[in-house]
Each structure stands twice: as structure tokens, then as C-alpha cells.
Amino acid sequence: MRYTVAADSAANLCSFPGVAFSSVPLKILAGDKEYLDGAELDTAAMLAELSQFKGKAGTACPSVGEWIGAFGDGEGVFALAITSGLSGSYNAALQAREIYEEQHPDRKVCCLDSLSAGPEMALAVEKLAELMAAGLKFEEIEAQIRAYMQKTRLAFILESVDNLAKNGRVSHLVAKAVGILGIRIVGVASEEGTLQPLHKARGEKKGLAAAVKEMVDRCYVGGKVRIHHVHNLPVAEALKARLLELYPAADIQIAPCGGLCSFYAEQGGLMIGFESE
Ligand code: X90
């Protein structure tokens, strides 16, 4: 069976080796300006422009047609979307599946609601690639990826939640607290796929300590970690070093956020996807 993988751009992946992979772009909107999230987007320039923008900036999820386009000519399609708790992307993917399967009765689409974003989605794509390389049947891949996604989690350290608050994705109360200089919000993705803020940490060191604590509390015992950062490689490296002290053999990789995650996680933000036991 010819497999394809389509993930929306909240996964921060432009391509993926070994699989027929497509990224389905979300959009960042500011007045007349539209930033299409993808390999060509200069996120630093976008953030600089947005910081000068006086109006309300927002985002838009992919359309049904864009999802269908990303399914390519897959006979077995896996479509992975940013959490349905914060975006309409998953719902668009479900509608795309209906149309695609009607047009091609011999093909199958499995829609996966990540209940997360960024690096936790990237972990799922890595697992899909492994399962496909192992030559498994569509139904086996579906069963195994759903089981795997139950065992991954997302933590975050954010220096600002202004854009999340302005777009109704966290309460203004939370946003106010982070506005105080040097305060970082440390939290996790909830079971429902929304932001669960847990700590207000003062300074980088305390932020990192709180994030590691939340990971360990959620049964991180040395599995894979994927850290996505918004122009903050030094702190991503510091987190990696701290985790390697605890688990020297852990497979930990660092990558930059794309446009959508940069917009919401904001300058300095860290997203941490990890395997839990
Ligand atoms: O449909 C749309 O316009 C996209 C809306 C996306 C809203 C939120 C994206 C959050 C990205 C923030 C860090 C932690 C996320 C926790 C996820 C449950 C980054």
C-alpha cells in the first residue's frame, strides 16, 4: 500500500526522510498581510514585523481543500492535526477524509488529533515513519500510532502568552501574570488538548527546573525528547544538558519552531515533546 503522511505546520516539520510527507500550512494574519507557514517563511522577520503591528494579529487553520491536496495520491493516508482543543484544523482534516474516501473508495485516511502541537506532533510523525518502514498494514499502523500518542506528552516554557490571550486560547489572567518581567509560564498540554499552566517561574533557571520537574512527574524516564524553540537555542541546549545529566543515553534533538508555533509560543518560547512511561 502506498502511504502518505500529512501533518499541519504546527508540527514544525517541512519534510520527513523516508516517507511521502506533506506539511499543510496554517496562516498567520495581520491586517492585509498573510504569512504562509512553511519552509520559506522567515520567522524572525515575521516576529519583528508583528511586534510593530498595531492591530490584532491572528491565525487560520488549513482548509479542507488544502488537506486533500496534502493527501497526495496516498492509498493509506495518515493526517495529523494540531489539537482540536485550540484549532479547527482537525475538523477540516475529518471533512477532507470524507471527500477523499468518497472520491477514491479503495483508499483510506486515518485522521489523528494530536491534542498537542509542535514537538509532540513531530514524535508522532517519527513513529509513523518507523511503522511504515517496518512494512505494517494500515490498520496495524493506526492501532500502534494511537497507542504511541497516548504515551507522549508536551511541556512548555513561555515568556509571553499575549498572542494566545488575544486569540482566546488562554485566559487574560494568565497573560497578565506573564507580563511581569522575567516571569515564565511553565505548563503542559492537558488531556483535552488545551494549555494547562502550572508554574510561574522567575528567571530562566527556575523555568527550566520547573519544566524538568513536570516531565519527571509525568513519567519521563529517559525516552525521546524533541525540543522546539522560538529563537532560543541557548536555553534549548541548557535543557538538553540538564536532561542528559539525568538520563545520559536519552535521544534528545533540538529544532526551531515554524511560523504558527513561533507566533503563539512567542520569542524565547520552548516546546518540549517527550515520551512517558
Ligand atoms: O486554527 C488556528 O488558527 C490555530 C490556532 C492554534 C492555537 C494554539 C497554538 C499553540 C502553539 C503554544 C505552546 C503550548 C501549546 C499547548 C498545546 C495544547 C504553541
XYZ file of C-alpha atoms and ligand atoms in Angstrom:
296
model
C 0.000 0.000 0.000
C 1.275 3.465 -0.921
C 1.353 5.539 2.278
C 1.420 9.301 2.669
C 1.688 11.411 5.797
C 0.176 14.888 6.021
C 0.751 16.989 9.123
C -0.263 20.593 9.541
C 2.520 23.121 10.002
C 2.057 23.182 13.783
C 4.305 20.085 13.759
C 7.271 22.292 12.751
C 8.309 19.831 10.043
C 8.869 20.839 6.418
C 9.832 17.390 5.237
C 10.492 13.996 6.702
C 13.050 11.488 5.411
C 11.836 8.106 4.228
C 8.119 8.906 3.933
C 5.967 10.756 1.413
C 5.374 13.688 3.735
C 3.463 16.940 3.207
C 3.176 19.867 5.547
C -0.230 21.583 5.433
C 0.300 25.271 6.187
C -1.581 27.290 8.749
C -1.572 31.035 8.209
C -0.656 33.983 10.388
C -2.765 37.051 9.613
C -2.023 40.670 10.456
C -4.201 43.241 8.710
C -3.730 42.773 4.959
C -0.609 40.722 5.463
C -0.722 36.938 5.360
C 2.206 34.730 6.330
C 2.008 31.205 4.963
C 3.679 28.833 7.413
C 6.330 26.754 5.686
C 9.976 26.318 4.749
C 10.094 29.716 3.010
C 8.841 31.695 5.988
C 11.430 33.807 7.819
C 10.049 33.569 11.354
C 12.474 36.150 12.797
C 11.374 38.721 10.209
C 7.719 37.835 10.818
C 8.042 38.303 14.597
C 9.867 41.612 14.082
C 7.116 42.874 11.753
C 4.372 41.685 14.097
C 5.937 43.478 17.060
C 5.447 46.738 15.105
C 1.906 45.866 14.059
C -0.765 47.799 15.941
C -3.878 45.796 15.042
C -4.940 42.346 16.153
C -2.951 39.514 14.622
C -4.487 36.065 14.369
C -4.184 32.737 12.617
C -6.189 30.469 10.333
C -6.154 26.704 10.018
C -5.815 24.859 6.699
C -8.906 24.472 4.515
C -10.495 21.136 3.612
C -9.067 21.502 0.094
C -5.559 22.084 1.391
C -5.772 18.904 3.450
C -6.995 16.933 0.417
C -4.112 18.316 -1.641
C -1.663 17.145 1.011
C -3.063 13.608 0.960
C -1.357 13.348 -2.446
C -2.021 10.031 -4.131
C -1.829 8.047 -0.899
C -3.711 4.765 -0.746
C -3.222 4.838 3.007
C -3.095 8.384 4.367
C -2.210 9.463 7.896
C -3.323 13.024 8.657
C -2.021 14.599 11.842
C -3.511 17.848 13.137
C -2.806 20.384 15.860
C -5.065 19.911 18.893
C -8.790 20.181 18.197
C -8.994 21.921 21.575
C -7.444 25.061 20.067
C -7.869 24.861 16.288
C -10.292 23.826 13.540
C -7.535 22.013 11.657
C -8.518 18.506 12.817
C -12.130 19.136 11.867
C -11.034 20.234 8.382
C -8.959 17.045 8.099
C -12.028 14.940 9.002
C -14.054 16.615 6.262
C -11.172 16.122 3.843
C -11.144 12.410 4.671
C -14.835 12.093 3.891
C -14.444 13.669 0.450
C -11.201 11.841 -0.352
C -12.589 8.421 0.574
C -15.717 9.107 -1.448
C -13.628 10.058 -4.496
C -11.331 7.053 -4.009
C -13.341 4.184 -2.472
C -10.247 1.957 -2.404
C -8.216 4.415 -0.288
C -8.189 5.014 3.445
C -7.452 8.043 5.590
C -6.692 7.961 9.303
C -7.129 11.368 10.979
C -5.171 11.871 14.178
C -5.977 14.638 16.663
C -2.632 15.332 18.324
C -4.295 17.111 21.279
C -0.975 18.922 21.162
C 1.344 20.889 18.896
C 4.963 21.154 17.808
C 7.408 18.534 19.034
C 4.783 16.088 20.308
C 3.407 16.031 16.758
C 6.942 15.551 15.436
C 7.345 12.473 17.647
C 4.171 11.016 16.121
C 5.489 11.582 12.587
C 8.761 9.867 13.524
C 6.797 6.893 14.826
C 4.630 6.764 11.680
C 7.782 6.651 9.548
C 9.119 3.759 11.654
C 5.867 1.797 11.438
C 5.701 2.294 7.663
C 9.331 1.258 7.232
C 8.534 -1.902 9.201
C 6.050 -2.801 6.454
C 2.967 -2.886 8.667
C -0.597 -2.898 7.372
C -2.709 0.269 7.529
C -4.836 -0.980 10.453
C -1.763 -2.065 12.415
C -0.123 1.301 11.900
C -3.318 3.036 13.025
C -3.558 0.926 16.195
C 0.105 1.413 17.052
C 0.250 5.147 16.388
C -2.841 5.724 18.523
C -1.277 3.713 21.347
C 2.035 5.599 20.987
C 0.327 9.005 21.062
C -1.211 8.052 24.429
C 2.305 7.832 25.798
C 3.754 11.113 24.618
C 3.299 14.475 26.304
C 4.056 18.146 25.777
C 5.504 20.659 28.218
C 6.227 24.338 27.528
C 8.071 27.345 28.906
C 6.656 30.642 27.648
C 7.937 34.175 28.218
C 4.773 35.748 26.868
C 1.256 34.498 26.211
C -0.055 37.737 24.681
C -0.958 36.222 21.331
C -2.582 33.207 22.970
C -4.665 35.517 25.189
C -5.572 37.930 22.363
C -6.862 34.983 20.365
C -8.806 33.468 23.250
C -6.532 30.437 23.748
C -5.614 31.245 27.384
C -7.289 33.468 29.936
C -6.264 37.109 30.256
C -5.500 36.400 33.913
C -2.694 34.056 32.935
C -1.448 36.563 30.372
C -1.236 39.324 32.959
C 0.965 37.260 35.268
C 3.459 36.547 32.485
C 3.621 40.201 31.527
C 5.657 40.789 34.678
C 9.300 40.998 33.680
C 11.231 37.748 33.893
C 8.211 35.583 34.681
C 7.807 32.458 32.624
C 4.777 30.250 32.423
C 5.596 26.590 32.649
C 2.862 24.123 31.846
C 1.725 21.116 29.869
C -0.848 20.217 27.254
C -3.930 18.967 29.117
C -5.700 15.694 28.283
C -8.248 17.790 26.355
C -5.530 19.406 24.286
C -5.576 22.843 25.879
C -2.915 24.782 27.737
C -2.574 23.875 31.375
C -0.381 26.488 33.075
C 1.265 25.065 36.204
C 4.041 27.384 37.389
C 5.026 30.994 37.282
C 8.789 30.753 37.359
C 11.066 33.747 37.850
C 14.053 33.565 35.550
C 15.453 31.024 33.162
C 16.952 28.614 35.721
C 13.700 28.254 37.651
C 11.781 27.890 34.426
C 13.979 25.010 33.327
C 13.817 23.354 36.748
C 10.016 23.551 36.730
C 9.814 22.060 33.229
C 12.101 19.157 34.148
C 10.033 18.543 37.287
C 6.809 18.411 35.252
C 8.416 15.975 32.812
C 9.594 13.677 35.589
C 6.194 13.926 37.332
C 4.660 12.805 34.025
C 6.841 9.722 33.933
C 9.663 10.852 31.693
C 12.272 8.146 32.267
C 14.836 8.751 29.553
C 12.873 8.268 26.317
C 12.954 10.537 23.258
C 12.718 14.298 23.735
C 12.158 16.818 20.955
C 12.682 20.460 21.904
C 11.326 23.173 19.584
C 12.339 26.733 20.375
C 11.499 30.239 19.202
C 14.949 31.708 18.516
C 16.242 30.458 21.846
C 18.876 27.821 21.122
C 20.910 28.511 24.309
C 18.037 27.626 26.638
C 17.091 24.620 24.487
C 20.715 23.438 24.820
C 20.641 24.058 28.580
C 17.514 21.927 28.903
C 19.083 19.177 26.816
C 22.211 19.218 29.015
C 20.129 19.041 32.187
C 18.138 16.058 30.866
C 21.321 14.293 29.752
C 22.684 14.625 33.313
C 19.615 12.700 34.478
C 19.468 10.299 31.502
C 22.824 10.138 29.684
C 21.514 7.805 26.967
C 18.402 9.830 26.102
C 17.751 10.652 22.441
C 17.217 14.433 22.549
C 17.000 16.667 19.478
C 16.518 20.383 19.096
C 14.781 22.189 16.217
C 13.337 25.658 15.579
C 9.617 26.427 15.660
C 7.896 27.239 12.392
C 5.589 30.204 11.910
C 2.443 29.106 13.760
C 4.274 27.931 16.871
C 6.570 30.985 16.804
C 3.513 33.230 16.728
C 1.896 31.579 19.770
C 4.899 30.374 21.797
C 6.493 33.812 21.099
C 10.112 34.944 21.289
C 12.110 32.750 23.662
C 9.396 30.101 23.980
C 10.240 26.425 24.346
C 8.015 23.451 23.491
C 9.093 20.049 24.736
C 7.641 16.819 23.371
C 8.610 13.692 25.278
C 7.892 10.011 25.662
C 6.478 8.959 29.028
C 6.196 5.501 30.534
O -6.569 27.297 13.859
C -5.748 28.151 14.177
O -5.838 29.326 13.809
C -4.555 27.734 15.037
C -4.735 28.006 16.477
C -3.618 27.491 17.346
C -3.636 27.932 18.757
C -2.596 27.492 19.701
C -1.263 27.068 19.246
C -0.274 26.851 20.347
C 1.152 26.676 19.905
C 1.921 27.163 22.325
C 2.608 26.317 23.338
C 1.895 25.213 24.015
C 0.768 24.548 23.296
C -0.059 23.536 24.054
C -0.980 22.776 23.171
C -2.055 22.032 23.832
C 2.229 26.837 20.898
